[in-house]
PDB file of C-alpha atoms in Angstrom:
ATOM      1  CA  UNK A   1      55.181 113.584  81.439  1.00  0.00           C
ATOM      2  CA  UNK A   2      53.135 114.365  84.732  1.00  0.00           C
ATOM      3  CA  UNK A   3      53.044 112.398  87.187  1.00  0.00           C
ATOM      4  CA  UNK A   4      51.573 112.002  91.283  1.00  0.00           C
ATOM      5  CA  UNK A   5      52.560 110.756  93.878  1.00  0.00           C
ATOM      6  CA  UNK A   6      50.941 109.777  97.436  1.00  0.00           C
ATOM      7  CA  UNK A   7      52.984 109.082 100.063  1.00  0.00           C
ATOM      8  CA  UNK A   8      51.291 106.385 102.470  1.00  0.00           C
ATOM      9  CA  UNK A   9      48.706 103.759 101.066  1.00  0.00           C
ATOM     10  CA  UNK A  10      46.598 103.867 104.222  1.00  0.00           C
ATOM     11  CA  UNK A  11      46.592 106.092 106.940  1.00  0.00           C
ATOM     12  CA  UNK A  12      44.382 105.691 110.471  1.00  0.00           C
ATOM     13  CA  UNK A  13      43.613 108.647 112.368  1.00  0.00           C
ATOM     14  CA  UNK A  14      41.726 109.178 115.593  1.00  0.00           C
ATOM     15  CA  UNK A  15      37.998 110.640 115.424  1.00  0.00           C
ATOM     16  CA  UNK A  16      39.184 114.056 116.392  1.00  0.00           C
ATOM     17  CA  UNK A  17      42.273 114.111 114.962  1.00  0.00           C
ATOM     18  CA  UNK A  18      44.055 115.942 112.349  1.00  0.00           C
ATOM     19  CA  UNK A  19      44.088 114.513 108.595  1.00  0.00           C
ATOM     20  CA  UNK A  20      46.926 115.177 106.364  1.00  0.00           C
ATOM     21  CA  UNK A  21      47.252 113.179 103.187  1.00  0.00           C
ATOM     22  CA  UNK A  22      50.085 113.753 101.181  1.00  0.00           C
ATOM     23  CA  UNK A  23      50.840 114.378  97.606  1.00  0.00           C
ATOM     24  CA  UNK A  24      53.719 115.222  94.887  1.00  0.00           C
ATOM     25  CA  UNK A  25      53.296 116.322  91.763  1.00  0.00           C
ATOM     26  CA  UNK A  26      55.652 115.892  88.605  1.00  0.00           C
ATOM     27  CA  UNK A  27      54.682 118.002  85.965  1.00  0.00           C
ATOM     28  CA  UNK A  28      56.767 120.303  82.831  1.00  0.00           C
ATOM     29  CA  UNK A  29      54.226 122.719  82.761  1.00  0.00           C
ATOM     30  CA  UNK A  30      52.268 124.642  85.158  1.00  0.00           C
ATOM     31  CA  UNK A  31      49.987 121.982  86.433  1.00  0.00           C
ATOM     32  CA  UNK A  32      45.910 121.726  87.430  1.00  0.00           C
ATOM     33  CA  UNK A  33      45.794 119.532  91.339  1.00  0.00           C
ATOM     34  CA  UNK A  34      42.490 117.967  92.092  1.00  0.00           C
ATOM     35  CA  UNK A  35      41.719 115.836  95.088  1.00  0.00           C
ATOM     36  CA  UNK A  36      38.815 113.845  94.867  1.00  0.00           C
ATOM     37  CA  UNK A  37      37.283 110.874  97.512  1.00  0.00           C
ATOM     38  CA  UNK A  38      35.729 107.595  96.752  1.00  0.00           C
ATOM     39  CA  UNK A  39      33.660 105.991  99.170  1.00  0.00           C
ATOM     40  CA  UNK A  40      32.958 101.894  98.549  1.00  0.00           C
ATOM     41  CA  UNK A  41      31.250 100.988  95.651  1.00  0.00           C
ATOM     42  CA  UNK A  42      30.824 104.403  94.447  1.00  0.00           C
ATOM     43  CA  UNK A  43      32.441 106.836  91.539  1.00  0.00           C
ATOM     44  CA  UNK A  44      34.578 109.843  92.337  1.00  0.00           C
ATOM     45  CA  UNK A  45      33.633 112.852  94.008  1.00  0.00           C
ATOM     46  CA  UNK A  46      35.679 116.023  93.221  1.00  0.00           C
ATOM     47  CA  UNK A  47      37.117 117.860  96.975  1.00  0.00           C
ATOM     48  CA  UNK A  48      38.695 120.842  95.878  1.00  0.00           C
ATOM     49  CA  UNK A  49      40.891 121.627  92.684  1.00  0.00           C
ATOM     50  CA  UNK A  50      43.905 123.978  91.820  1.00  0.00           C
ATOM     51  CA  UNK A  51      43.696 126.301  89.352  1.00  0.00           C
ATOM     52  CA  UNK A  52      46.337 128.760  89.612  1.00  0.00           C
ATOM     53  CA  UNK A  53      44.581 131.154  91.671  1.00  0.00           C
ATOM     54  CA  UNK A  54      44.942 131.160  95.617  1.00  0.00           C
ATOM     55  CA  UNK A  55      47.387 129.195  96.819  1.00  0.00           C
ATOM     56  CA  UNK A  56      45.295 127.791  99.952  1.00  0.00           C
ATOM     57  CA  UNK A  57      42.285 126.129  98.244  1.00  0.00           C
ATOM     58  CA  UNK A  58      39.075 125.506 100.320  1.00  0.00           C
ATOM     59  CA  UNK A  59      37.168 122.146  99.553  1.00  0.00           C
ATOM     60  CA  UNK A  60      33.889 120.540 100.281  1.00  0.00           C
ATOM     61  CA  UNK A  61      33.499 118.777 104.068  1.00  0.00           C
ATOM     62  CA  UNK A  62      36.023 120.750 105.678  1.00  0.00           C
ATOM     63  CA  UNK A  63      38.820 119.903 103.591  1.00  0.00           C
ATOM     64  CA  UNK A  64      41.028 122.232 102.149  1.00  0.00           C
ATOM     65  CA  UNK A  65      44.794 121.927 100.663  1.00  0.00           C
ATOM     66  CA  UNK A  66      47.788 123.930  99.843  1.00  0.00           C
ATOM     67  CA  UNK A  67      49.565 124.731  96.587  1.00  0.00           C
ATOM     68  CA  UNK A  68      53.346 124.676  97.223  1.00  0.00           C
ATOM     69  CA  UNK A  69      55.153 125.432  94.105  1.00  0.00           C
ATOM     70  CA  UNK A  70      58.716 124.811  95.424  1.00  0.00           C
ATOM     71  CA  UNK A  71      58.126 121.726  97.102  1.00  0.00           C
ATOM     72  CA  UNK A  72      55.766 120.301  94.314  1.00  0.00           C
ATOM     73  CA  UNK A  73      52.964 119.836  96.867  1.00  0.00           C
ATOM     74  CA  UNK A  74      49.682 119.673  97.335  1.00  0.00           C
ATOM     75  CA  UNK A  75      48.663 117.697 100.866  1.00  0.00           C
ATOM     76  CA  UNK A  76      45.179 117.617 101.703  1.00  0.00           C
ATOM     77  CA  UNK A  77      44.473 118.521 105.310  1.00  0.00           C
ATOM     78  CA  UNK A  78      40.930 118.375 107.581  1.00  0.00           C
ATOM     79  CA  UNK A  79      41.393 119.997 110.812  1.00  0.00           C
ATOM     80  CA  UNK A  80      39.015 117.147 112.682  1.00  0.00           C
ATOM     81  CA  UNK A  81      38.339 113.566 111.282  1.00  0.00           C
ATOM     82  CA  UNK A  82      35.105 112.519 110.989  1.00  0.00           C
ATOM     83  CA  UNK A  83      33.513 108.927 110.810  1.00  0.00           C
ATOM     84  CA  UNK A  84      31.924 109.704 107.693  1.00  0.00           C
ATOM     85  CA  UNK A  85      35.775 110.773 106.031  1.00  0.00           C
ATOM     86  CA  UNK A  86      36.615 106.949 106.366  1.00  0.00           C
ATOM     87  CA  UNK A  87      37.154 106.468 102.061  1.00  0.00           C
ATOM     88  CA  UNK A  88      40.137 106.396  99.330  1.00  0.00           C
ATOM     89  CA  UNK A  89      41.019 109.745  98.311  1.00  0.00           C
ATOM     90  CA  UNK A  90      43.081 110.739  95.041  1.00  0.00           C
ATOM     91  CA  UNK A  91      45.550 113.457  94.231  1.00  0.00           C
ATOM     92  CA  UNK A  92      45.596 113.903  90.458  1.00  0.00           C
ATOM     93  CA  UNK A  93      47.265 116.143  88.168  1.00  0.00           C
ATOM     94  CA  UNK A  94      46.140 118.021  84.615  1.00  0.00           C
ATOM     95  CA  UNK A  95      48.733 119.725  82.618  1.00  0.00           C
ATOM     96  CA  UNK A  96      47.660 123.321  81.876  1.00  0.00           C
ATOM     97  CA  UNK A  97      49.542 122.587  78.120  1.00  0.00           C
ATOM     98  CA  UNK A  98      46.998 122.539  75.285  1.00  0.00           C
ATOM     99  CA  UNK A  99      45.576 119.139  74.139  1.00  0.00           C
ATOM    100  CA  UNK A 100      46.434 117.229  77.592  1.00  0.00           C
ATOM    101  CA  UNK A 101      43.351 116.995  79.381  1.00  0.00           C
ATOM    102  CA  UNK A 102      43.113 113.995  80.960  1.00  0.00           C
ATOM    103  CA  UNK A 103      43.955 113.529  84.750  1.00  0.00           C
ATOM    104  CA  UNK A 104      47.326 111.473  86.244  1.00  0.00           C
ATOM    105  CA  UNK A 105      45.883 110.154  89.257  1.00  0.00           C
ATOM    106  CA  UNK A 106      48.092 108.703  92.397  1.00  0.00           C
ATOM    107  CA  UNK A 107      48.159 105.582  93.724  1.00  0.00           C
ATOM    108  CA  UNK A 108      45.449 106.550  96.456  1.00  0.00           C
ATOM    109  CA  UNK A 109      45.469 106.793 100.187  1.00  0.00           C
ATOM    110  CA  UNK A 110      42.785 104.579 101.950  1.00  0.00           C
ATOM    111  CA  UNK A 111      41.953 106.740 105.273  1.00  0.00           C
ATOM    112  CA  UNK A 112      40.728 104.965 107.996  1.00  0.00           C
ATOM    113  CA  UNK A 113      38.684 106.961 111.383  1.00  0.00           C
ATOM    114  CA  UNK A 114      38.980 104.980 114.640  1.00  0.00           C
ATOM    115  CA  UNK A 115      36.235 106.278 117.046  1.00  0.00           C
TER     116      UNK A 115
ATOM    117  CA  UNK B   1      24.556 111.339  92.468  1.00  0.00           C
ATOM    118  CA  UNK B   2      27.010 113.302  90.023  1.00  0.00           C
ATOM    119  CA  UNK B   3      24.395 113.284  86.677  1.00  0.00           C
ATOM    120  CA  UNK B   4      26.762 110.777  84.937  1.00  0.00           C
ATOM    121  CA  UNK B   5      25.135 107.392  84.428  1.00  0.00           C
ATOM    122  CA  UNK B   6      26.477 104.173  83.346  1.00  0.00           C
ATOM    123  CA  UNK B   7      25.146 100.703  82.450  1.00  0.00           C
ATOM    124  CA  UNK B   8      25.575  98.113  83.403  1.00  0.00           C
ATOM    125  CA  UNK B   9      26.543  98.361  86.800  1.00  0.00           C
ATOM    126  CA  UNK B  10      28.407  95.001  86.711  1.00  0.00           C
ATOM    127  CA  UNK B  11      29.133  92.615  83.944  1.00  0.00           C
ATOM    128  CA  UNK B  12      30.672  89.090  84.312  1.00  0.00           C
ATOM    129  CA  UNK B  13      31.674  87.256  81.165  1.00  0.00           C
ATOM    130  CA  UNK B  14      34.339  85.382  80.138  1.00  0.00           C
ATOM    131  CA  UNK B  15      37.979  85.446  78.221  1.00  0.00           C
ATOM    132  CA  UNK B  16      37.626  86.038  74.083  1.00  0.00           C
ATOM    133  CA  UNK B  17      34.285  87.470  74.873  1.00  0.00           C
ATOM    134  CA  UNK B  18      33.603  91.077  73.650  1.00  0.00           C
ATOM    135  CA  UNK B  19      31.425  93.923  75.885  1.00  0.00           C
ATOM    136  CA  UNK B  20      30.268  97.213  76.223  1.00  0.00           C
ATOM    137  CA  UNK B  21      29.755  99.317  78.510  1.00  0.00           C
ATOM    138  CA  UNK B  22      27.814 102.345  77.958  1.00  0.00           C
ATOM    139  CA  UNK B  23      27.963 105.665  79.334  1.00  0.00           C
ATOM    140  CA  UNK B  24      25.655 108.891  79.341  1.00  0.00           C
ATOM    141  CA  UNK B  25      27.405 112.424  79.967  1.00  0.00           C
ATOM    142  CA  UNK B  26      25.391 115.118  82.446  1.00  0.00           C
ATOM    143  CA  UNK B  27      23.543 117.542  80.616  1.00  0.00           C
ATOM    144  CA  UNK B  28      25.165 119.708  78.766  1.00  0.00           C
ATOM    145  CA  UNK B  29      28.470 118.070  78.886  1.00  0.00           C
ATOM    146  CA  UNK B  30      30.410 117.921  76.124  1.00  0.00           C
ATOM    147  CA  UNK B  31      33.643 116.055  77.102  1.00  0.00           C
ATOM    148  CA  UNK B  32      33.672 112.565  77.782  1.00  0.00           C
ATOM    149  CA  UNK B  33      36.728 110.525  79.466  1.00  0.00           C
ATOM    150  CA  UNK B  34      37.150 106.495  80.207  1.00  0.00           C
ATOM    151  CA  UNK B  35      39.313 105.725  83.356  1.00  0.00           C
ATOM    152  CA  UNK B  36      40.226 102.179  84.484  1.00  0.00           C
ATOM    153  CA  UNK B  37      40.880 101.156  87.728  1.00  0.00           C
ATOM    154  CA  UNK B  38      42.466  97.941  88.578  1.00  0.00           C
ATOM    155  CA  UNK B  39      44.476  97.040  91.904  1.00  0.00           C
ATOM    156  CA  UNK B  40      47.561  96.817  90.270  1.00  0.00           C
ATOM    157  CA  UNK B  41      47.511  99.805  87.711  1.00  0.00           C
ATOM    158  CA  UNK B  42      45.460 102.241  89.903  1.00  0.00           C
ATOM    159  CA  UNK B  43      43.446 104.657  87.784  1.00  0.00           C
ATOM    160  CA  UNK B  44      44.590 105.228  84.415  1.00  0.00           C
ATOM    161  CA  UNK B  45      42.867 107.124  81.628  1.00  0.00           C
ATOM    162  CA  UNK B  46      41.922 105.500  78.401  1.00  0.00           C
ATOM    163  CA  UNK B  47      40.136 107.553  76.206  1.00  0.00           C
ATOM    164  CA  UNK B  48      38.504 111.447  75.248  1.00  0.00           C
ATOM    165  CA  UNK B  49      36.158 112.322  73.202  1.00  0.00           C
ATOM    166  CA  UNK B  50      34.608 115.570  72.802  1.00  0.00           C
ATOM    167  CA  UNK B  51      31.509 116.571  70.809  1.00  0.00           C
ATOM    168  CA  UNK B  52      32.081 113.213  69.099  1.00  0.00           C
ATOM    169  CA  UNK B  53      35.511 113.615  67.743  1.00  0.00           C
ATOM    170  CA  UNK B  54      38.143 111.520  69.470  1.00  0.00           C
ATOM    171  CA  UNK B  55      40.537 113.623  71.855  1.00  0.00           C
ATOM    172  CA  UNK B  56      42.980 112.135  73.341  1.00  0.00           C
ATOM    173  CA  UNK B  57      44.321 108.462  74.069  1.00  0.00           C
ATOM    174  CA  UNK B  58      46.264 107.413  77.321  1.00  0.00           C
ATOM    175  CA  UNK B  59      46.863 103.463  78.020  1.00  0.00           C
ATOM    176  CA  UNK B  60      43.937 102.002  75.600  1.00  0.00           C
ATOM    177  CA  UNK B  61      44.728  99.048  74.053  1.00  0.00           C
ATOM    178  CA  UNK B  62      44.146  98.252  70.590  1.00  0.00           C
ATOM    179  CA  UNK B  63      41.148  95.785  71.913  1.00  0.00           C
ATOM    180  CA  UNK B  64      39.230  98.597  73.280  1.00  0.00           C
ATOM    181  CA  UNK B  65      37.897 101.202  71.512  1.00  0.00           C
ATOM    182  CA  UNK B  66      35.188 103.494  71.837  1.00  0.00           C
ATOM    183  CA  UNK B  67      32.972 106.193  70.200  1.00  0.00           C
ATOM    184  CA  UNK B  68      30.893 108.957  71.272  1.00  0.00           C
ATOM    185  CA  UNK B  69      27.214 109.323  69.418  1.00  0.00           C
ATOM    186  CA  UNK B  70      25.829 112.451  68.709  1.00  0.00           C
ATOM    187  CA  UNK B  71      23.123 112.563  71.317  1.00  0.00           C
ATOM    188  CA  UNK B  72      26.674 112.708  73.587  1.00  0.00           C
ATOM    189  CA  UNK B  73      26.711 109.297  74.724  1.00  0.00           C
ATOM    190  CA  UNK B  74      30.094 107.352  74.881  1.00  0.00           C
ATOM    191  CA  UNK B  75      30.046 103.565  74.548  1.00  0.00           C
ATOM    192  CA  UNK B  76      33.238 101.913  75.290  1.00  0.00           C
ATOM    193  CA  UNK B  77      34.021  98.260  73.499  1.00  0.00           C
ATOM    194  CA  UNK B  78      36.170  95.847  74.987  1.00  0.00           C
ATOM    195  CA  UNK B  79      36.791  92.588  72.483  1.00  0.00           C
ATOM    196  CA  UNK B  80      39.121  89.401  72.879  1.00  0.00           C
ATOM    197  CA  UNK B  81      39.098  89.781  76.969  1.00  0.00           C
ATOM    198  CA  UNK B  82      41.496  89.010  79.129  1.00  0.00           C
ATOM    199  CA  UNK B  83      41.618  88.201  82.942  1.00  0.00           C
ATOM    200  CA  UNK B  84      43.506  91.145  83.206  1.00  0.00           C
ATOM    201  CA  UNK B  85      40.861  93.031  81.930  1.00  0.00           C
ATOM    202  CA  UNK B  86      39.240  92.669  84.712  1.00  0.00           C
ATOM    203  CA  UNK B  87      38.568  95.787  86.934  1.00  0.00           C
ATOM    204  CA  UNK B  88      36.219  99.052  87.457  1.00  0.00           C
ATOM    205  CA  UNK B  89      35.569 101.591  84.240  1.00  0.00           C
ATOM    206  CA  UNK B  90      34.891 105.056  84.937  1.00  0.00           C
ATOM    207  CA  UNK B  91      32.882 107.500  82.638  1.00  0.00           C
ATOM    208  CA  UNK B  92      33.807 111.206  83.742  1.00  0.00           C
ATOM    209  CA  UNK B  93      32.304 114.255  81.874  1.00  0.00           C
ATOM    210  CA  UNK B  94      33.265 118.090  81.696  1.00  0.00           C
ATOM    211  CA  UNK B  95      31.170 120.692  80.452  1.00  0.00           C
ATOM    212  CA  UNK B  96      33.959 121.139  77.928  1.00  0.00           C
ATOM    213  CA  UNK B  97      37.565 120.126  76.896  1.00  0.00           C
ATOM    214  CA  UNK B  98      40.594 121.549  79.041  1.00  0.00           C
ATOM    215  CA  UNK B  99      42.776 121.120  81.985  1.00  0.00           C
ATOM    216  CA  UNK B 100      41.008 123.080  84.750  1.00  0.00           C
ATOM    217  CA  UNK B 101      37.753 121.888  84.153  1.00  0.00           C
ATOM    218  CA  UNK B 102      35.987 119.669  86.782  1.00  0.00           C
ATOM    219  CA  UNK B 103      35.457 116.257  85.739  1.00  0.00           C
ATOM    220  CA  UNK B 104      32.176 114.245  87.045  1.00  0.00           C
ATOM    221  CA  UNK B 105      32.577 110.470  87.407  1.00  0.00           C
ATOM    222  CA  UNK B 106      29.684 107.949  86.988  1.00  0.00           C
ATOM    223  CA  UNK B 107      29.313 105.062  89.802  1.00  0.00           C
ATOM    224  CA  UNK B 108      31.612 102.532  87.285  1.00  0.00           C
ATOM    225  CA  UNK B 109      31.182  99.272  85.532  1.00  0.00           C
ATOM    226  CA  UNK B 110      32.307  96.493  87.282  1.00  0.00           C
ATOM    227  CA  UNK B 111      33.867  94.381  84.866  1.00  0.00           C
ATOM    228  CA  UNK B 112      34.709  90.647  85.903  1.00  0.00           C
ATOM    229  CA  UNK B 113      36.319  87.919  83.204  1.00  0.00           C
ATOM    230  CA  UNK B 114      35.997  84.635  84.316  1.00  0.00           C
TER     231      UNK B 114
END
């Protein structure tokens, strides 16, 4: 069974600052990451997803997040918060096995921007 | 706006009552997938269907159940609620069944059992 797991239910950051949002991933088979962001009282939007290709995946917004096979990782990083990056964002997990295609989502990380 | 649409946007009712939420795929989508999220649970998939034909079940219980018509649309029935039913249902849709393939969400039904 997959699972995912996201270390810190809400983290605050400085306008300015670094983001790093952290995320395990339990899986038996080589695994599909996604990140996706929800802002209030609005669906999912999909950041970037891995796919077994690069490593070092590139999202939308600035975002981007690395594939680490031996740590079972896959942190999301921005180099610069931005007010507008203030939302919940979700690590979630696909296993690449036939007939499993639903995602394993974590818990979430609510990420707050203080000006 | 991600081209999946679901109605209603919020629904209040109350416990024993039955509901359903509807959901409409983006064009040319073929897979269709029913997440709940509640505070407690988090996001957890339900249900897939694809080109009609059920897919694949995760935590659905055997009050809910759902269909997909063939003009693509998914409806999802909820019957003999609970307060615990209470909480947000996705809609997502993929252009086709499989691991790696993007899934679009809809804005959620807001579901509230009084």
């Amino acid at each position: 069974a997959q699972s995912v797991t996201q270390l810190g239910s809400h983290v605050s950051v400085s306008e300015g600052a670094l983001v790093l949002l952290r995320c395990n991933y339990s899986s038996s088979v080589p695994p599909y990451l996604f990140w996706y962001v929800q802002y209030p009282n609005q669906g999912l939007q999909l950041l970037l997803k891995y796919t077994s290709a690069a490593t070092l995946v590139k999202g939308i917004n600035g975002f981007e997040a690395e594939f680490k096979k031996s740590e079972t990782s896959f942190h999301l990083t921005k180099p610069s918060a931005h007010m507008s990056d203030a939302a919940e964002y979700f690590c979630a997990v696909s296993d690449s096995g036939a007939g499993s295609y639903q995602l394993t989502f974590g818990k979430g990380t609510k990420l707050s921007v203080i000006p | 706006d991600s081209g999946v649409t679901q109605t209603p946007k919020h629904l209040i009712t109350a416990t024993g009552q039955r509901v359903t939420l509807r959901c409409s795929p983006r064009s040319g989508d073929l897979s269709v997938y029913w997440y709940q999220q509640s505070l407690d649970q988090g996001l957890q998939f339900l249900i897939q269907y694809y080109n009609g034909e059920e897919r694949a079940k995760g935590n659905i219980l055997e009050r809910f159940s759902a269909q997909q018509f063939p003009d693509l649309h998914s409806e999802l029935n909820l019957s003999s609620l609970e307060l615990g039913d209470s909480a947000l249902y996705f809609c997502a849709s993929s252009v086709e069944e499989g691991s790696y393939n993007e899934q679009f969400f809809g804005p959620g039904t807001r579901l509230t059992v009084l």
